[in-house]
Amino acid sequence: MGGKRVWFVHPDLGIGGAEMLVVNAAVALENLGYQVEIFTAHHDEAHCFAETKSDGRLAGKVKVYGDWIPRTLFGRFHVVCAMLRMIWVSLVITYKSIVQGDKPDVVFCDQVSHLVPLLTRGTGAPVVFYCHFPDKLLCVDRGSFLKRLYRLPIDWWEEASTGAADTVVVNSKFTASVFRESFSSLVHVPLGVLYPAIELAQFDRKLNNTETKLANDGMPTGYLEHIKKFGKDAVIFFVD
């Protein structure tokens, strides 16, 4: 008999900040004696964190379902396809829980809130939803009537399904404020702030000569500091 079981649900276990959060959280919980599994629609060992590889710390803990569902339809409908892929993952989890009696104690749902009601009913376990940023705000191209019509049910379901989670956490106080502004019907939902963790042991080493000089002399001006990721919604600024 091991510790309590925590199942993580994530759309694409590649390399990124959201994926690092899931991996670090899974490893940390394992260190505390929990049994963890990660359910995802895609995992490529050529593009993933070392912990999730077949010889990594989480070997055998990553379960892939729904990768056969396309990511787009003729280069469009990215969100709908992502939802369908993750609904398939959720149906597998529901089957495992109800038919096979293989149930988690807690489900950690990352990024895609649309699954929360299905996960709640399918597993009977409390669901924690982690919000990195409201998805509806990431869709800035709403110029046409058809695009606005397409996004209407998706945005509505995002808000409704987020409110169905037992616990909602965000990655910063800034995201918490945006969450409040974006989801007016969820003013009653308590929000926790859970900052993405890092593995400190990876940085516990001696400074090399260049780093020592910078530490002693102070950082020169003109360094580029990058927060978040490279993309149209990235936040980039100079430290001067």
PDB file of C-alpha atoms in Angstrom:
ATOM      1  CA  MET A   1       0.000   0.000   0.000  1.00  0.00           C
ATOM      2  CA  GLY A   2       1.411   3.370  -1.003  1.00  0.00           C
ATOM      3  CA  GLY A   3       0.330   6.921  -0.349  1.00  0.00           C
ATOM      4  CA  LYS A   4      -2.660   8.687  -1.788  1.00  0.00           C
ATOM      5  CA  ARG A   5      -3.005   8.746  -5.555  1.00  0.00           C
ATOM      6  CA  VAL A   6      -2.749  11.971  -7.530  1.00  0.00           C
ATOM      7  CA  TRP A   7      -3.510  11.949 -11.237  1.00  0.00           C
ATOM      8  CA  PHE A   8      -2.306  14.831 -13.407  1.00  0.00           C
ATOM      9  CA  VAL A   9      -4.155  15.657 -16.631  1.00  0.00           C
ATOM     10  CA  HIS A  10      -2.234  17.745 -19.166  1.00  0.00           C
ATOM     11  CA  PRO A  11      -2.809  18.237 -22.931  1.00  0.00           C
ATOM     12  CA  ASP A  12       0.735  17.909 -24.303  1.00  0.00           C
ATOM     13  CA  LEU A  13       3.663  16.809 -22.165  1.00  0.00           C
ATOM     14  CA  GLY A  14       6.409  18.525 -24.149  1.00  0.00           C
ATOM     15  CA  ILE A  15       8.881  21.159 -22.993  1.00  0.00           C
ATOM     16  CA  GLY A  16       7.487  24.373 -21.561  1.00  0.00           C
ATOM     17  CA  GLY A  17       6.607  26.182 -18.384  1.00  0.00           C
ATOM     18  CA  ALA A  18       3.274  24.421 -17.879  1.00  0.00           C
ATOM     19  CA  GLU A  19       4.897  21.046 -18.485  1.00  0.00           C
ATOM     20  CA  MET A  20       7.694  21.852 -16.042  1.00  0.00           C
ATOM     21  CA  LEU A  21       5.074  22.698 -13.423  1.00  0.00           C
ATOM     22  CA  VAL A  22       3.386  19.309 -13.848  1.00  0.00           C
ATOM     23  CA  VAL A  23       6.663  17.371 -13.865  1.00  0.00           C
ATOM     24  CA  ASN A  24       8.083  19.159 -10.814  1.00  0.00           C
ATOM     25  CA  ALA A  25       4.808  18.793  -8.923  1.00  0.00           C
ATOM     26  CA  ALA A  26       4.651  15.082  -9.741  1.00  0.00           C
ATOM     27  CA  VAL A  27       8.244  14.502  -8.627  1.00  0.00           C
ATOM     28  CA  ALA A  28       7.720  16.516  -5.440  1.00  0.00           C
ATOM     29  CA  LEU A  29       4.597  14.548  -4.538  1.00  0.00           C
ATOM     30  CA  GLU A  30       6.403  11.278  -5.209  1.00  0.00           C
ATOM     31  CA  ASN A  31       9.138  12.401  -2.839  1.00  0.00           C
ATOM     32  CA  LEU A  32       6.433  12.862  -0.208  1.00  0.00           C
ATOM     33  CA  GLY A  33       5.135   9.330  -0.708  1.00  0.00           C
ATOM     34  CA  TYR A  34       2.217   9.956  -3.057  1.00  0.00           C
ATOM     35  CA  GLN A  35       1.477   7.729  -6.047  1.00  0.00           C
ATOM     36  CA  VAL A  36       1.353   9.846  -9.197  1.00  0.00           C
ATOM     37  CA  GLU A  37       0.329   9.300 -12.790  1.00  0.00           C
ATOM     38  CA  ILE A  38       0.268  11.784 -15.659  1.00  0.00           C
ATOM     39  CA  PHE A  39      -2.422  11.459 -18.333  1.00  0.00           C
ATOM     40  CA  THR A  40      -1.817  13.316 -21.575  1.00  0.00           C
ATOM     41  CA  ALA A  41      -2.778  13.303 -25.253  1.00  0.00           C
ATOM     42  CA  HIS A  42       0.814  13.582 -26.458  1.00  0.00           C
ATOM     43  CA  HIS A  43       4.274  12.693 -25.211  1.00  0.00           C
ATOM     44  CA  ASP A  44       7.345  12.510 -27.454  1.00  0.00           C
ATOM     45  CA  GLU A  45      10.553  11.258 -25.839  1.00  0.00           C
ATOM     46  CA  ALA A  46      12.520  13.324 -28.356  1.00  0.00           C
ATOM     47  CA  HIS A  47      10.908  16.490 -26.996  1.00  0.00           C
ATOM     48  CA  CYS A  48      10.203  16.209 -23.283  1.00  0.00           C
ATOM     49  CA  PHE A  49      11.742  16.628 -19.864  1.00  0.00           C
ATOM     50  CA  ALA A  50      14.187  13.918 -18.811  1.00  0.00           C
ATOM     51  CA  GLU A  51      12.037  12.894 -15.854  1.00  0.00           C
ATOM     52  CA  THR A  52       9.261  11.686 -18.172  1.00  0.00           C
ATOM     53  CA  LYS A  53      11.424   9.522 -20.439  1.00  0.00           C
ATOM     54  CA  SER A  54      11.395   5.725 -20.279  1.00  0.00           C
ATOM     55  CA  ASP A  55      14.530   5.813 -18.120  1.00  0.00           C
ATOM     56  CA  GLY A  56      13.523   8.904 -16.129  1.00  0.00           C
ATOM     57  CA  ARG A  57      12.248   9.450 -12.629  1.00  0.00           C
ATOM     58  CA  LEU A  58       8.615   9.208 -13.777  1.00  0.00           C
ATOM     59  CA  ALA A  59       9.140   6.216 -16.070  1.00  0.00           C
ATOM     60  CA  GLY A  60       5.928   4.253 -16.473  1.00  0.00           C
ATOM     61  CA  LYS A  61       3.883   7.038 -14.899  1.00  0.00           C
ATOM     62  CA  VAL A  62       3.049   8.830 -18.173  1.00  0.00           C
ATOM     63  CA  LYS A  63      -0.097   7.533 -19.913  1.00  0.00           C
ATOM     64  CA  VAL A  64      -0.890   8.711 -23.456  1.00  0.00           C
ATOM     65  CA  TYR A  65      -4.404   8.526 -24.903  1.00  0.00           C
ATOM     66  CA  GLY A  66      -6.081  10.317 -27.800  1.00  0.00           C
ATOM     67  CA  ASP A  67      -2.982  11.166 -29.838  1.00  0.00           C
ATOM     68  CA  TRP A  68      -4.763   9.716 -32.870  1.00  0.00           C
ATOM     69  CA  ILE A  69      -7.176  12.646 -32.871  1.00  0.00           C
ATOM     70  CA  PRO A  70      -5.794  15.395 -35.154  1.00  0.00           C
ATOM     71  CA  ARG A  71      -4.539  18.648 -33.672  1.00  0.00           C
ATOM     72  CA  THR A  72      -6.342  20.688 -36.339  1.00  0.00           C
ATOM     73  CA  LEU A  73      -8.869  20.283 -39.121  1.00  0.00           C
ATOM     74  CA  PHE A  74      -7.422  21.755 -42.308  1.00  0.00           C
ATOM     75  CA  GLY A  75      -5.261  24.057 -40.208  1.00  0.00           C
ATOM     76  CA  ARG A  76      -8.215  25.353 -38.217  1.00  0.00           C
ATOM     77  CA  PHE A  77     -10.249  24.511 -35.105  1.00  0.00           C
ATOM     78  CA  HIS A  78      -7.187  24.167 -32.861  1.00  0.00           C
ATOM     79  CA  VAL A  79      -9.170  24.664 -29.658  1.00  0.00           C
ATOM     80  CA  VAL A  80     -11.933  22.222 -30.602  1.00  0.00           C
ATOM     81  CA  CYS A  81      -9.392  19.551 -31.523  1.00  0.00           C
ATOM     82  CA  ALA A  82      -7.491  20.112 -28.274  1.00  0.00           C
ATOM     83  CA  MET A  83     -10.746  19.740 -26.364  1.00  0.00           C
ATOM     84  CA  LEU A  84     -11.650  16.537 -28.231  1.00  0.00           C
ATOM     85  CA  ARG A  85      -8.231  15.038 -27.530  1.00  0.00           C
ATOM     86  CA  MET A  86      -8.544  15.803 -23.837  1.00  0.00           C
ATOM     87  CA  ILE A  87     -12.156  14.645 -23.664  1.00  0.00           C
ATOM     88  CA  TRP A  88     -10.887  11.293 -24.914  1.00  0.00           C
ATOM     89  CA  VAL A  89      -8.284  11.277 -22.146  1.00  0.00           C
ATOM     90  CA  SER A  90     -11.033  12.074 -19.643  1.00  0.00           C
ATOM     91  CA  LEU A  91     -13.231   9.263 -20.972  1.00  0.00           C
ATOM     92  CA  VAL A  92     -10.370   6.813 -20.486  1.00  0.00           C
ATOM     93  CA  ILE A  93      -9.918   8.072 -16.929  1.00  0.00           C
ATOM     94  CA  THR A  94     -13.667   7.701 -16.352  1.00  0.00           C
ATOM     95  CA  TYR A  95     -13.570   4.129 -17.682  1.00  0.00           C
ATOM     96  CA  LYS A  96     -10.655   3.269 -15.423  1.00  0.00           C
ATOM     97  CA  SER A  97     -12.422   4.765 -12.421  1.00  0.00           C
ATOM     98  CA  ILE A  98     -15.946   3.404 -12.923  1.00  0.00           C
ATOM     99  CA  VAL A  99     -15.436   0.118 -14.773  1.00  0.00           C
ATOM    100  CA  GLN A 100     -12.014  -0.975 -13.549  1.00  0.00           C
ATOM    101  CA  GLY A 101     -12.291   0.537 -10.086  1.00  0.00           C
ATOM    102  CA  ASP A 102      -8.928   2.236 -10.550  1.00  0.00           C
ATOM    103  CA  LYS A 103      -9.545   5.599  -8.907  1.00  0.00           C
ATOM    104  CA  PRO A 104      -7.419   8.569  -7.857  1.00  0.00           C
ATOM    105  CA  ASP A 105      -7.727  10.435  -4.590  1.00  0.00           C
ATOM    106  CA  VAL A 106      -7.145  13.802  -6.291  1.00  0.00           C
ATOM    107  CA  VAL A 107      -7.103  14.953  -9.922  1.00  0.00           C
ATOM    108  CA  PHE A 108      -4.871  17.876 -10.949  1.00  0.00           C
ATOM    109  CA  CYS A 109      -6.244  19.291 -14.217  1.00  0.00           C
ATOM    110  CA  ASP A 110      -3.889  21.653 -16.013  1.00  0.00           C
ATOM    111  CA  GLN A 111      -4.751  24.257 -18.674  1.00  0.00           C
ATOM    112  CA  VAL A 112      -7.931  22.758 -20.197  1.00  0.00           C
ATOM    113  CA  SER A 113     -10.816  23.483 -17.834  1.00  0.00           C
ATOM    114  CA  HIS A 114     -13.477  22.121 -20.189  1.00  0.00           C
ATOM    115  CA  LEU A 115     -12.787  18.624 -18.801  1.00  0.00           C
ATOM    116  CA  VAL A 116     -13.411  19.433 -15.160  1.00  0.00           C
ATOM    117  CA  PRO A 117     -17.108  18.390 -14.935  1.00  0.00           C
ATOM    118  CA  LEU A 118     -16.370  15.060 -16.645  1.00  0.00           C
ATOM    119  CA  LEU A 119     -13.379  14.399 -14.400  1.00  0.00           C
ATOM    120  CA  THR A 120     -15.394  15.269 -11.300  1.00  0.00           C
ATOM    121  CA  ARG A 121     -18.258  12.939 -12.169  1.00  0.00           C
ATOM    122  CA  GLY A 122     -16.090  10.252 -13.718  1.00  0.00           C
ATOM    123  CA  THR A 123     -13.648   9.831 -10.856  1.00  0.00           C
ATOM    124  CA  GLY A 124     -15.656  10.999  -7.857  1.00  0.00           C
ATOM    125  CA  ALA A 125     -12.432  12.633  -6.669  1.00  0.00           C
ATOM    126  CA  PRO A 126     -11.847  16.316  -5.927  1.00  0.00           C
ATOM    127  CA  VAL A 127     -10.440  18.176  -8.933  1.00  0.00           C
ATOM    128  CA  VAL A 128      -7.844  20.925  -8.695  1.00  0.00           C
ATOM    129  CA  PHE A 129      -7.735  23.182 -11.755  1.00  0.00           C
ATOM    130  CA  TYR A 130      -4.575  25.166 -12.482  1.00  0.00           C
ATOM    131  CA  CYS A 131      -5.164  28.308 -14.545  1.00  0.00           C
ATOM    132  CA  HIS A 132      -2.116  29.758 -16.285  1.00  0.00           C
ATOM    133  CA  PHE A 133      -4.192  32.411 -18.071  1.00  0.00           C
ATOM    134  CA  PRO A 134      -7.807  32.572 -19.308  1.00  0.00           C
ATOM    135  CA  ASP A 135      -7.857  30.875 -22.705  1.00  0.00           C
ATOM    136  CA  LYS A 136     -10.427  33.258 -24.120  1.00  0.00           C
ATOM    137  CA  LEU A 137      -7.981  36.145 -23.719  1.00  0.00           C
ATOM    138  CA  LEU A 138      -5.357  34.311 -25.773  1.00  0.00           C
ATOM    139  CA  CYS A 139      -7.670  34.347 -28.779  1.00  0.00           C
ATOM    140  CA  VAL A 140      -7.229  37.895 -30.045  1.00  0.00           C
ATOM    141  CA  ASP A 141      -8.368  37.297 -33.630  1.00  0.00           C
ATOM    142  CA  ARG A 142     -12.126  37.807 -33.390  1.00  0.00           C
ATOM    143  CA  GLY A 143     -12.601  40.106 -36.356  1.00  0.00           C
ATOM    144  CA  SER A 144     -15.204  38.075 -38.210  1.00  0.00           C
ATOM    145  CA  PHE A 145     -18.724  37.253 -37.081  1.00  0.00           C
ATOM    146  CA  LEU A 146     -18.102  33.534 -37.657  1.00  0.00           C
ATOM    147  CA  LYS A 147     -15.023  33.589 -35.430  1.00  0.00           C
ATOM    148  CA  ARG A 148     -16.930  35.326 -32.646  1.00  0.00           C
ATOM    149  CA  LEU A 149     -19.761  32.814 -33.051  1.00  0.00           C
ATOM    150  CA  TYR A 150     -17.252  29.941 -32.972  1.00  0.00           C
ATOM    151  CA  ARG A 151     -15.672  31.199 -29.762  1.00  0.00           C
ATOM    152  CA  LEU A 152     -18.934  31.966 -27.956  1.00  0.00           C
ATOM    153  CA  PRO A 153     -19.732  28.423 -26.667  1.00  0.00           C
ATOM    154  CA  ILE A 154     -16.039  27.685 -26.062  1.00  0.00           C
ATOM    155  CA  ASP A 155     -15.603  30.774 -23.890  1.00  0.00           C
ATOM    156  CA  TRP A 156     -18.859  30.133 -22.049  1.00  0.00           C
ATOM    157  CA  TRP A 157     -17.897  26.529 -21.320  1.00  0.00           C
ATOM    158  CA  GLU A 158     -14.444  27.571 -20.160  1.00  0.00           C
ATOM    159  CA  GLU A 159     -15.965  29.805 -17.503  1.00  0.00           C
ATOM    160  CA  ALA A 160     -18.670  27.344 -16.448  1.00  0.00           C
ATOM    161  CA  SER A 161     -16.302  24.366 -16.265  1.00  0.00           C
ATOM    162  CA  THR A 162     -13.679  26.301 -14.327  1.00  0.00           C
ATOM    163  CA  GLY A 163     -16.281  27.002 -11.682  1.00  0.00           C
ATOM    164  CA  ALA A 164     -16.982  23.260 -11.398  1.00  0.00           C
ATOM    165  CA  ALA A 165     -13.527  22.552  -9.947  1.00  0.00           C
ATOM    166  CA  ASP A 166     -13.244  21.880  -6.234  1.00  0.00           C
ATOM    167  CA  THR A 167     -10.163  24.092  -6.042  1.00  0.00           C
ATOM    168  CA  VAL A 168      -8.889  26.695  -8.502  1.00  0.00           C
ATOM    169  CA  VAL A 169      -5.323  27.959  -8.376  1.00  0.00           C
ATOM    170  CA  VAL A 170      -3.495  30.445 -10.588  1.00  0.00           C
ATOM    171  CA  ASN A 171       0.180  31.053 -11.246  1.00  0.00           C
ATOM    172  CA  SER A 172       0.422  34.631  -9.934  1.00  0.00           C
ATOM    173  CA  LYS A 173      -1.467  37.483  -8.319  1.00  0.00           C
ATOM    174  CA  PHE A 174      -1.556  39.143 -11.732  1.00  0.00           C
ATOM    175  CA  THR A 175      -3.333  36.129 -13.242  1.00  0.00           C
ATOM    176  CA  ALA A 176      -5.706  36.159 -10.276  1.00  0.00           C
ATOM    177  CA  SER A 177      -6.689  39.754 -11.078  1.00  0.00           C
ATOM    178  CA  VAL A 178      -7.167  38.917 -14.775  1.00  0.00           C
ATOM    179  CA  PHE A 179      -9.202  35.854 -13.792  1.00  0.00           C
ATOM    180  CA  ARG A 180     -11.542  38.024 -11.726  1.00  0.00           C
ATOM    181  CA  GLU A 181     -11.989  40.495 -14.573  1.00  0.00           C
ATOM    182  CA  SER A 182     -12.558  37.777 -17.185  1.00  0.00           C
ATOM    183  CA  PHE A 183     -14.901  35.406 -15.345  1.00  0.00           C
ATOM    184  CA  SER A 184     -17.590  37.614 -13.829  1.00  0.00           C
ATOM    185  CA  SER A 185     -19.779  34.671 -12.785  1.00  0.00           C
ATOM    186  CA  LEU A 186     -16.984  33.178 -10.663  1.00  0.00           C
ATOM    187  CA  VAL A 187     -16.626  35.987  -8.134  1.00  0.00           C
ATOM    188  CA  HIS A 188     -17.620  33.516  -5.409  1.00  0.00           C
ATOM    189  CA  VAL A 189     -14.856  31.047  -6.306  1.00  0.00           C
ATOM    190  CA  PRO A 190     -11.860  31.247  -3.938  1.00  0.00           C
ATOM    191  CA  LEU A 191      -8.535  31.536  -5.751  1.00  0.00           C
ATOM    192  CA  GLY A 192      -5.216  30.239  -4.538  1.00  0.00           C
ATOM    193  CA  VAL A 193      -1.882  31.406  -5.929  1.00  0.00           C
ATOM    194  CA  LEU A 194       0.542  28.566  -6.606  1.00  0.00           C
ATOM    195  CA  TYR A 195       3.765  29.825  -8.133  1.00  0.00           C
ATOM    196  CA  PRO A 196       5.440  27.365 -10.531  1.00  0.00           C
ATOM    197  CA  ALA A 197       8.215  25.571  -8.675  1.00  0.00           C
ATOM    198  CA  ILE A 198      11.738  24.804  -9.845  1.00  0.00           C
ATOM    199  CA  GLU A 199      14.157  22.060  -8.899  1.00  0.00           C
ATOM    200  CA  LEU A 200      16.686  24.010  -6.827  1.00  0.00           C
ATOM    201  CA  ALA A 201      19.178  21.132  -6.847  1.00  0.00           C
ATOM    202  CA  GLN A 202      19.779  21.769 -10.557  1.00  0.00           C
ATOM    203  CA  PHE A 203      21.170  25.213  -9.727  1.00  0.00           C
ATOM    204  CA  ASP A 204      23.100  24.303  -6.588  1.00  0.00           C
ATOM    205  CA  ARG A 205      26.649  24.594  -7.960  1.00  0.00           C
ATOM    206  CA  LYS A 206      29.693  26.813  -7.856  1.00  0.00           C
ATOM    207  CA  LEU A 207      29.738  29.903 -10.029  1.00  0.00           C
ATOM    208  CA  ASN A 208      32.128  29.920 -12.958  1.00  0.00           C
ATOM    209  CA  ASN A 209      34.587  32.797 -13.468  1.00  0.00           C
ATOM    210  CA  THR A 210      32.243  34.885 -15.601  1.00  0.00           C
ATOM    211  CA  GLU A 211      29.347  34.473 -13.189  1.00  0.00           C
ATOM    212  CA  THR A 212      31.590  35.319 -10.234  1.00  0.00           C
ATOM    213  CA  LYS A 213      32.747  38.515 -11.955  1.00  0.00           C
ATOM    214  CA  LEU A 214      29.138  39.521 -12.669  1.00  0.00           C
ATOM    215  CA  ALA A 215      28.197  38.829  -9.068  1.00  0.00           C
ATOM    216  CA  ASN A 216      31.099  40.918  -7.762  1.00  0.00           C
ATOM    217  CA  ASP A 217      30.922  43.800 -10.236  1.00  0.00           C
ATOM    218  CA  GLY A 218      27.178  43.989 -10.694  1.00  0.00           C
ATOM    219  CA  MET A 219      25.234  43.172 -13.834  1.00  0.00           C
ATOM    220  CA  PRO A 220      26.158  45.411 -16.797  1.00  0.00           C
ATOM    221  CA  THR A 221      23.376  47.377 -18.466  1.00  0.00           C
ATOM    222  CA  GLY A 222      21.823  46.188 -21.699  1.00  0.00           C
ATOM    223  CA  TYR A 223      21.046  42.635 -20.624  1.00  0.00           C
ATOM    224  CA  LEU A 224      17.857  41.240 -22.095  1.00  0.00           C
ATOM    225  CA  GLU A 225      15.585  39.619 -19.550  1.00  0.00           C
ATOM    226  CA  HIS A 226      12.851  37.390 -20.924  1.00  0.00           C
ATOM    227  CA  ILE A 227       9.793  36.398 -18.938  1.00  0.00           C
ATOM    228  CA  LYS A 228       7.384  33.706 -20.158  1.00  0.00           C
ATOM    229  CA  LYS A 229       7.968  32.404 -23.692  1.00  0.00           C
ATOM    230  CA  PHE A 230       8.836  33.577 -27.175  1.00  0.00           C
ATOM    231  CA  GLY A 231       5.554  34.361 -28.861  1.00  0.00           C
ATOM    232  CA  LYS A 232       3.126  37.129 -29.659  1.00  0.00           C
ATOM    233  CA  ASP A 233       1.819  37.087 -26.090  1.00  0.00           C
ATOM    234  CA  ALA A 234       5.274  37.028 -24.498  1.00  0.00           C
ATOM    235  CA  VAL A 235       6.454  39.658 -22.061  1.00  0.00           C
ATOM    236  CA  ILE A 236       9.931  40.935 -22.932  1.00  0.00           C
ATOM    237  CA  PHE A 237      11.766  43.890 -21.463  1.00  0.00           C
ATOM    238  CA  PHE A 238      15.272  45.223 -20.889  1.00  0.00           C
ATOM    239  CA  VAL A 239      16.994  45.509 -17.552  1.00  0.00           C
ATOM    240  CA  ASP A 240      18.910  48.761 -17.544  1.00  0.00           C
TER     241      ASP A 240
END
